[in-house]
Short mmCIF file of C-alpha atoms (C1' of nucleotides) in Angstrom, two decimals:
data_model
loop_
_atom_site.label_atom_id
_atom_site.label_comp_id
_atom_site.label_asym_id
_atom_site.label_seq_id
_atom_site.Cartn_x
_atom_site.Cartn_y
_atom_site.Cartn_z
CA MET A 1 -80.43 -24.16 48.16
CA ASP A 2 -80.80 -22.69 44.73
CA ASP A 3 -82.65 -25.74 43.60
CA HIS A 4 -84.67 -28.21 45.56
CA VAL A 5 -86.18 -30.18 42.72
CA SER A 6 -85.04 -33.76 43.10
CA GLY A 7 -81.75 -34.60 41.40
CA LYS A 8 -81.30 -31.31 39.55
CA GLY A 9 -78.45 -28.84 39.86
CA LEU A 10 -75.15 -30.39 40.77
CA LYS A 11 -72.27 -28.45 42.16
CA ARG A 12 -68.77 -29.06 40.94
CA ALA A 13 -67.83 -31.53 43.67
CA GLU A 14 -70.99 -33.48 43.01
CA LEU A 15 -70.27 -33.70 39.31
CA ALA A 16 -66.77 -34.85 40.15
CA ARG A 17 -68.11 -37.53 42.47
CA ARG A 18 -70.69 -38.77 39.97
CA THR A 19 -68.18 -39.07 37.17
CA GLY A 20 -65.03 -39.95 39.07
CA CYS A 21 -63.37 -36.90 37.58
CA ASN A 22 -60.86 -34.85 39.48
CA LEU A 23 -62.36 -31.62 40.78
CA GLU A 24 -59.86 -29.36 39.07
CA THR A 25 -60.04 -31.23 35.80
CA ILE A 26 -63.65 -30.13 35.41
CA ARG A 27 -62.57 -26.51 35.50
CA TYR A 28 -59.75 -27.33 33.12
CA TYR A 29 -62.14 -28.90 30.60
CA GLU A 30 -64.26 -25.81 30.77
CA LYS A 31 -61.25 -23.62 30.17
CA ILE A 32 -60.22 -25.57 27.07
CA THR A 33 -63.86 -25.56 25.92
CA MET A 34 -64.35 -29.30 26.16
CA MET A 35 -67.16 -28.65 28.58
CA PRO A 36 -69.63 -25.78 28.14
CA GLU A 37 -69.76 -22.97 30.67
CA PRO A 38 -72.58 -23.98 32.99
CA PRO A 39 -75.09 -21.55 34.47
CA ARG A 40 -74.19 -20.06 37.82
CA THR A 41 -75.97 -19.35 41.05
CA ALA A 42 -76.21 -15.72 42.21
CA ALA A 43 -73.01 -16.27 44.18
CA GLY A 44 -71.19 -17.53 41.12
CA TYR A 45 -71.26 -21.29 41.83
CA ARG A 46 -71.39 -23.52 38.78
CA VAL A 47 -74.58 -25.51 38.39
CA TYR A 48 -74.54 -28.69 36.32
CA ASP A 49 -77.28 -30.95 35.08
CA GLU A 50 -77.57 -34.43 33.59
CA ARG A 51 -76.31 -33.34 30.18
CA HIS A 52 -73.11 -32.20 31.78
CA VAL A 53 -72.78 -35.54 33.51
CA ALA A 54 -73.26 -37.36 30.21
CA ARG A 55 -70.80 -35.19 28.34
CA LEU A 56 -68.14 -35.45 30.99
CA ARG A 57 -68.55 -39.23 31.12
CA PHE A 58 -68.16 -39.30 27.37
CA ILE A 59 -64.92 -37.38 27.62
CA LEU A 60 -63.53 -39.41 30.47
CA ARG A 61 -64.38 -42.68 28.80
CA GLY A 62 -62.78 -41.51 25.58
CA ARG A 63 -59.63 -40.50 27.42
CA GLU A 64 -59.64 -43.89 29.14
CA LEU A 65 -59.77 -45.47 25.72
CA GLY A 66 -56.76 -43.44 24.74
CA PHE A 67 -58.33 -40.80 22.52
CA SER A 68 -56.57 -37.47 22.69
CA ILE A 69 -58.40 -34.33 23.69
CA ASP A 70 -58.32 -33.29 20.05
CA ASP A 71 -59.79 -36.59 18.88
CA LEU A 72 -62.59 -36.11 21.37
CA ARG A 73 -63.12 -32.56 20.24
CA GLY A 74 -63.69 -34.00 16.80
CA LEU A 75 -66.05 -36.65 18.08
CA LEU A 76 -67.95 -34.17 20.21
CA GLY A 77 -68.12 -31.75 17.32
CA LEU A 78 -69.93 -34.42 15.38
CA VAL A 79 -72.27 -35.07 18.26
CA ASP A 80 -72.92 -31.36 18.76
CA GLY A 81 -73.38 -30.73 15.06
CA GLY A 82 -75.91 -33.54 14.85
CA ARG A 83 -74.51 -34.65 11.47
CA GLN A 84 -72.70 -37.77 12.50
CA THR A 85 -70.96 -39.35 9.59
CA CYS A 86 -70.59 -42.82 10.92
CA ALA A 87 -68.00 -43.54 8.25
CA GLY A 88 -65.80 -40.77 9.54
CA ILE A 89 -66.06 -41.97 13.09
CA LYS A 90 -65.34 -45.48 11.96
CA ALA A 91 -62.20 -44.36 10.13
CA MET A 92 -61.01 -42.44 13.13
CA THR A 93 -61.67 -45.36 15.42
CA GLU A 94 -59.77 -47.67 13.15
CA ARG A 95 -56.78 -45.37 12.98
CA HIS A 96 -56.86 -45.27 16.73
CA LEU A 97 -57.21 -49.03 16.91
CA ALA A 98 -54.07 -49.40 14.84
CA ASP A 99 -52.25 -47.13 17.29
CA ILE A 100 -53.42 -49.20 20.22
CA ARG A 101 -52.26 -52.39 18.56
CA ALA A 102 -48.85 -50.91 17.88
CA LYS A 103 -48.58 -49.88 21.50
CA ILE A 104 -49.52 -53.37 22.64
CA ALA A 105 -46.88 -54.86 20.36
CA ASP A 106 -44.26 -52.47 21.73
CA LEU A 107 -45.12 -53.27 25.30
CA GLN A 108 -45.04 -56.98 24.61
CA ARG A 109 -41.57 -56.64 23.14
CA ILE A 110 -40.49 -54.75 26.25
CA GLU A 111 -42.15 -57.35 28.41
CA ALA A 112 -40.17 -60.11 26.74
CA VAL A 113 -36.87 -58.29 27.24
CA LEU A 114 -37.53 -57.49 30.86
CA ASP A 115 -38.85 -60.93 31.61
CA SER A 116 -35.90 -62.79 30.15
CA THR A 117 -33.31 -60.46 31.68
CA ALA A 118 -34.89 -60.45 35.10
CA ALA A 119 -34.97 -64.23 34.98
CA GLN A 120 -31.22 -64.27 34.55
CA CYS A 121 -30.70 -62.25 37.72
CA SER A 122 -29.00 -64.29 40.38
CA GLY A 123 -29.81 -61.81 43.11
CA GLU A 124 -26.19 -61.94 44.13
CA GLN A 125 -23.88 -58.99 44.24
CA VAL A 126 -22.10 -59.44 40.95
CA PRO A 127 -20.22 -56.91 38.88
CA GLU A 128 -22.43 -57.47 35.89
CA CYS A 129 -26.18 -57.55 36.08
CA PRO A 130 -28.01 -58.92 33.03
CA VAL A 131 -30.63 -56.19 33.24
CA LEU A 132 -27.97 -53.52 33.05
CA GLU A 133 -26.37 -55.29 30.14
CA ALA A 134 -29.66 -55.58 28.33
CA LEU A 135 -30.04 -51.84 28.67
CA ALA A 136 -26.52 -51.13 27.49
CA ALA A 137 -26.77 -53.48 24.52
CA ARG A 138 -27.73 -52.23 21.15
CA MET B 1 -10.33 -29.27 14.21
CA ASP B 2 -9.62 -29.73 17.89
CA ASP B 3 -8.98 -33.39 17.40
CA HIS B 4 -7.88 -35.31 14.40
CA VAL B 5 -7.26 -38.65 16.04
CA SER B 6 -9.60 -41.12 14.40
CA GLY B 7 -13.00 -41.50 16.04
CA LYS B 8 -12.39 -39.32 19.11
CA GLY B 9 -14.21 -36.17 20.10
CA LEU B 10 -17.79 -36.00 18.93
CA LYS B 11 -19.74 -32.81 18.74
CA ARG B 12 -23.31 -32.68 19.89
CA ALA B 13 -24.88 -33.29 16.49
CA GLU B 14 -22.62 -36.28 16.00
CA LEU B 15 -23.59 -37.77 19.34
CA ALA B 16 -27.22 -37.21 18.39
CA ARG B 17 -26.71 -38.96 15.08
CA ARG B 18 -24.87 -41.90 16.60
CA THR B 19 -27.53 -42.50 19.24
CA GLY B 20 -30.64 -41.41 17.42
CA CYS B 21 -31.27 -38.91 20.18
CA ASN B 22 -32.80 -35.52 19.51
CA LEU B 23 -30.22 -32.76 19.54
CA GLU B 24 -31.90 -30.73 22.24
CA THR B 25 -32.60 -33.73 24.41
CA ILE B 26 -28.86 -34.18 24.93
CA ARG B 27 -28.65 -30.73 26.40
CA TYR B 28 -31.74 -31.47 28.47
CA TYR B 29 -30.20 -34.64 29.90
CA GLU B 30 -27.14 -32.67 30.84
CA LYS B 31 -29.26 -30.05 32.58
CA ILE B 32 -31.09 -32.65 34.67
CA THR B 33 -27.74 -34.34 35.39
CA MET B 34 -28.55 -37.57 33.58
CA MET B 35 -25.52 -36.97 31.41
CA PRO B 36 -22.26 -35.55 32.80
CA GLU B 37 -21.00 -32.18 31.66
CA PRO B 38 -18.57 -32.98 28.87
CA PRO B 39 -15.28 -31.16 28.34
CA ARG B 40 -15.42 -28.19 26.01
CA THR B 41 -13.28 -26.83 23.24
CA ALA B 42 -11.74 -23.39 23.68
CA ALA B 43 -14.78 -21.94 21.94
CA GLY B 44 -17.14 -23.68 24.35
CA TYR B 45 -18.30 -26.55 22.11
CA ARG B 46 -19.14 -29.78 23.93
CA VAL B 47 -16.83 -32.70 23.18
CA TYR B 48 -18.11 -36.21 23.72
CA ASP B 49 -16.38 -39.58 23.70
CA GLU B 50 -17.40 -43.22 23.59
CA ARG B 51 -18.41 -43.32 27.24
CA HIS B 52 -20.94 -40.61 26.54
CA VAL B 53 -22.27 -42.59 23.62
CA ALA B 54 -22.64 -45.67 25.82
CA ARG B 55 -24.31 -43.80 28.63
CA LEU B 56 -26.74 -42.02 26.35
CA ARG B 57 -27.63 -45.30 24.66
CA PHE B 58 -28.27 -46.79 28.05
CA ILE B 59 -30.64 -43.98 28.91
CA LEU B 60 -32.46 -44.05 25.58
CA ARG B 61 -32.86 -47.78 25.69
CA GLY B 62 -34.17 -47.58 29.24
CA ARG B 63 -36.68 -44.92 28.25
CA GLU B 64 -37.72 -47.05 25.31
CA LEU B 65 -38.36 -49.88 27.74
CA GLY B 66 -40.55 -47.54 29.72
CA PHE B 67 -38.32 -46.78 32.69
CA SER B 68 -38.83 -43.28 34.05
CA ILE B 69 -35.97 -40.83 34.29
CA ASP B 70 -35.97 -41.41 38.02
CA ASP B 71 -35.79 -45.19 37.58
CA LEU B 72 -32.82 -44.72 35.31
CA ARG B 73 -31.21 -42.36 37.75
CA GLY B 74 -31.36 -45.20 40.24
CA LEU B 75 -29.98 -47.69 37.76
CA LEU B 76 -27.21 -45.35 36.70
CA GLY B 77 -26.43 -44.55 40.32
CA LEU B 78 -25.77 -48.23 40.83
CA VAL B 79 -23.61 -48.37 37.75
CA ASP B 80 -21.71 -45.24 38.77
CA GLY B 81 -21.30 -46.36 42.36
CA GLY B 82 -19.94 -49.69 41.19
CA ARG B 83 -21.87 -51.52 43.90
CA GLN B 84 -24.55 -53.15 41.85
CA THR B 85 -26.92 -55.10 44.01
CA CYS B 86 -28.38 -57.36 41.39
CA ALA B 87 -31.24 -58.21 43.75
CA GLY B 88 -32.27 -54.58 43.92
CA ILE B 89 -32.18 -54.22 40.19
CA LYS B 90 -34.14 -57.41 39.80
CA ALA B 91 -36.81 -56.18 42.20
CA MET B 92 -37.07 -52.89 40.34
CA THR B 93 -37.28 -54.65 37.01
CA GLU B 94 -40.01 -56.91 38.29
CA ARG B 95 -42.04 -54.03 39.63
CA HIS B 96 -41.68 -52.41 36.27
CA LEU B 97 -42.63 -55.63 34.51
CA ALA B 98 -45.84 -55.75 36.51
CA ASP B 99 -46.62 -52.21 35.37
CA ILE B 100 -46.00 -53.13 31.75
CA ARG B 101 -48.28 -56.13 32.05
CA ALA B 102 -51.03 -54.02 33.55
CA LYS B 103 -50.68 -51.55 30.69
CA ILE B 104 -50.90 -54.36 28.14
CA ALA B 105 -54.04 -55.67 29.80
CA ASP B 106 -55.60 -52.20 29.73
CA LEU B 107 -54.80 -51.68 26.09
CA GLN B 108 -56.18 -55.08 25.20
CA ARG B 109 -59.43 -54.22 26.92
CA ILE B 110 -59.55 -50.97 24.97
CA GLU B 111 -58.73 -52.83 21.79
CA ALA B 112 -61.63 -55.20 22.32
CA VAL B 113 -64.07 -52.34 22.85
CA LEU B 114 -62.91 -50.38 19.85
CA ASP B 115 -62.76 -53.42 17.66
CA SER B 116 -66.27 -54.60 18.41
CA THR B 117 -67.80 -51.15 18.16
CA ALA B 118 -66.04 -50.25 14.94
CA ALA B 119 -67.24 -53.54 13.50
CA GLN B 120 -70.82 -52.47 14.09
CA CYS B 121 -70.36 -49.30 12.08
CA SER B 122 -72.40 -49.35 8.93
CA GLY B 123 -70.60 -46.41 7.40
CA GLU B 124 -73.94 -44.86 6.66
CA GLN B 125 -75.11 -41.53 7.94
CA VAL B 126 -77.19 -42.64 10.87
CA PRO B 127 -78.28 -40.69 13.92
CA GLU B 128 -76.64 -43.16 16.28
CA CYS B 129 -73.12 -44.42 15.82
CA PRO B 130 -72.14 -47.44 17.90
CA VAL B 131 -68.74 -45.93 18.66
CA LEU B 132 -70.33 -42.85 20.12
CA GLU B 133 -72.70 -44.98 22.13
CA ALA B 134 -69.86 -47.10 23.43
CA LEU B 135 -68.20 -43.95 24.62
CA ALA B 136 -71.34 -42.58 26.20
CA ALA B 137 -72.21 -45.86 27.88
CA ARG B 138 -71.20 -46.51 31.44
"C1'" DC C 1 -72.43 -15.51 65.18
"C1'" DT C 2 -68.88 -18.30 64.54
"C1'" DT C 3 -66.87 -22.28 62.47
"C1'" DG C 4 -65.74 -25.36 58.97
"C1'" DA C 5 -66.48 -27.01 54.53
"C1'" DG C 6 -67.14 -25.97 49.85
"C1'" DT C 7 -66.41 -22.85 45.96
"C1'" DC C 8 -64.34 -19.13 43.36
"C1'" DT C 9 -60.24 -17.03 40.77
"C1'" DG C 10 -55.65 -16.95 38.70
"C1'" DT C 11 -51.39 -19.00 38.50
"C1'" DA C 12 -47.58 -22.34 39.00
"C1'" DG C 13 -45.88 -26.94 38.82
"C1'" DT C 14 -45.51 -31.74 36.72
"C1'" DG C 15 -42.69 -35.04 33.27
"C1'" DA C 16 -40.08 -35.47 29.47
"C1'" DC C 17 -39.00 -33.28 26.25
"C1'" DT C 18 -38.92 -29.88 21.86
"C1'" DG C 19 -38.30 -25.57 19.58
"C1'" DC C 20 -36.78 -20.99 18.93
"C1'" DA C 21 -34.24 -16.35 18.89
"C1'" DG C 22 -30.10 -14.16 18.87
"C1'" DA C 23 -25.24 -14.39 19.54
"C1'" DC C 24 -20.99 -16.88 18.49
"C1'" DC C 25 -17.68 -19.74 15.88
"C1'" DC C 26 -15.57 -22.45 12.11
"C1'" DT C 27 -14.76 -23.80 7.35
"C1'" DA C 28 -14.82 -23.11 2.48
"C1'" DT C 29 -15.09 -20.28 -1.43
"C1'" DT C 30 -14.37 -16.22 -3.82
"C1'" DA D 1 -9.12 -11.03 3.28
"C1'" DA D 2 -13.97 -10.87 3.11
"C1'" DT D 3 -18.03 -13.31 3.19
"C1'" DA D 4 -21.55 -16.92 3.11
"C1'" DG D 5 -23.25 -21.03 5.08
"C1'" DG D 6 -23.53 -24.06 8.46
"C1'" DG D 7 -23.09 -25.68 13.31
"C1'" DT D 8 -23.05 -24.47 18.11
"C1'" DC D 9 -23.93 -21.77 22.23
"C1'" DT D 10 -27.32 -19.74 25.76
"C1'" DG D 11 -31.75 -19.10 28.06
"C1'" DC D 12 -36.37 -19.39 27.81
"C1'" DA D 13 -41.13 -20.51 26.00
"C1'" DG D 14 -44.23 -24.02 24.54
"C1'" DT D 15 -46.24 -28.79 24.54
"C1'" DC D 16 -49.92 -32.18 26.67
"C1'" DA D 17 -53.16 -33.23 30.01
"C1'" DC D 18 -53.70 -32.38 33.89
"C1'" DT D 19 -52.99 -31.25 39.25
"C1'" DA D 20 -52.22 -28.31 43.13
"C1'" DC D 21 -52.16 -24.21 45.56
"C1'" DA D 22 -53.10 -19.45 47.81
"C1'" DG D 23 -56.25 -16.25 49.15
"C1'" DA D 24 -60.94 -14.52 48.88
"C1'" DC D 25 -65.64 -15.54 49.14
"C1'" DT D 26 -70.17 -18.09 50.35
"C1'" DC D 27 -73.10 -21.25 52.67
"C1'" DA D 28 -75.30 -24.32 56.18
"C1'" DA D 29 -75.08 -26.03 60.82
"C1'" DG D 30 -74.45 -25.56 65.71
#
DNA sequence: CTTGAGTCTGTAGTGACTGCAGACCCTATT
DNA sequence: AATAGGGTCTGCAGTCACTACAGACTCAAG
């Protein structure tokens, strides 16, 4: 073991497990500079610590909330720079919130169409299916 | 002009305009066999007719409603084959509806998080921004 | 000392497009 | 008839955010 101090020095798989991130995605985030290059063991194995865990969780959570990689780069830039203009973050969040709401509205419209057309389906083998007609209609 | 009969024989740009589809996407749909290869003029220009318009609208509408290309391939296969088992289509639609509903639920959860955290933003330049903390939290 | 699991690298594939370069072609104007 | 401009053709590269793989290496356990 390169480290035997309790809890310190995670390998890639361990970081993946602790964050729920896909193994390869960690390497990908490093490549696109979303994650810093971690120190390595003599053999070249990546060694992560708690700050890496926190940062990766931040990224994953942001992605879960629908922020793009670029949005998160902005957010992380603020964190890294230390000068967090809360107003800026708020504005960004609110833009994003508007996006989310638009998406919800879209999906609800789709839901209504699908729901009403599926309800009309007899299940029989008929030449015209209401779902197909709903798709064809304009 | 290759055709001068009213309304017949659309060129690619015209099909794009009439359906709202991107010009290149038409060619893409042809390549992945979602759209049939249309007849060509002597010079090699694609010539579309009303059936192409209808089919492309069907595809675009389906995509708008969140069906994948593969879903639509299935749907179109039924249409093309003539043997439309309405029950099958209904089942597919209902699976898809469940997906849509799950997506709506997800987005609403995200909306709630973003909304409440953005609301806490003072707009001042503080060391800790609630949005950032919401992201970091787990 | 071997075996099996984990890690390393670079690269290719995914889905659903979108964009571009360079060669043709067609129409209208000079 | 020559030319200028648009539209169209082709193949291929790029996008986004990953995900998967092949082949070489390293490490700990039996």
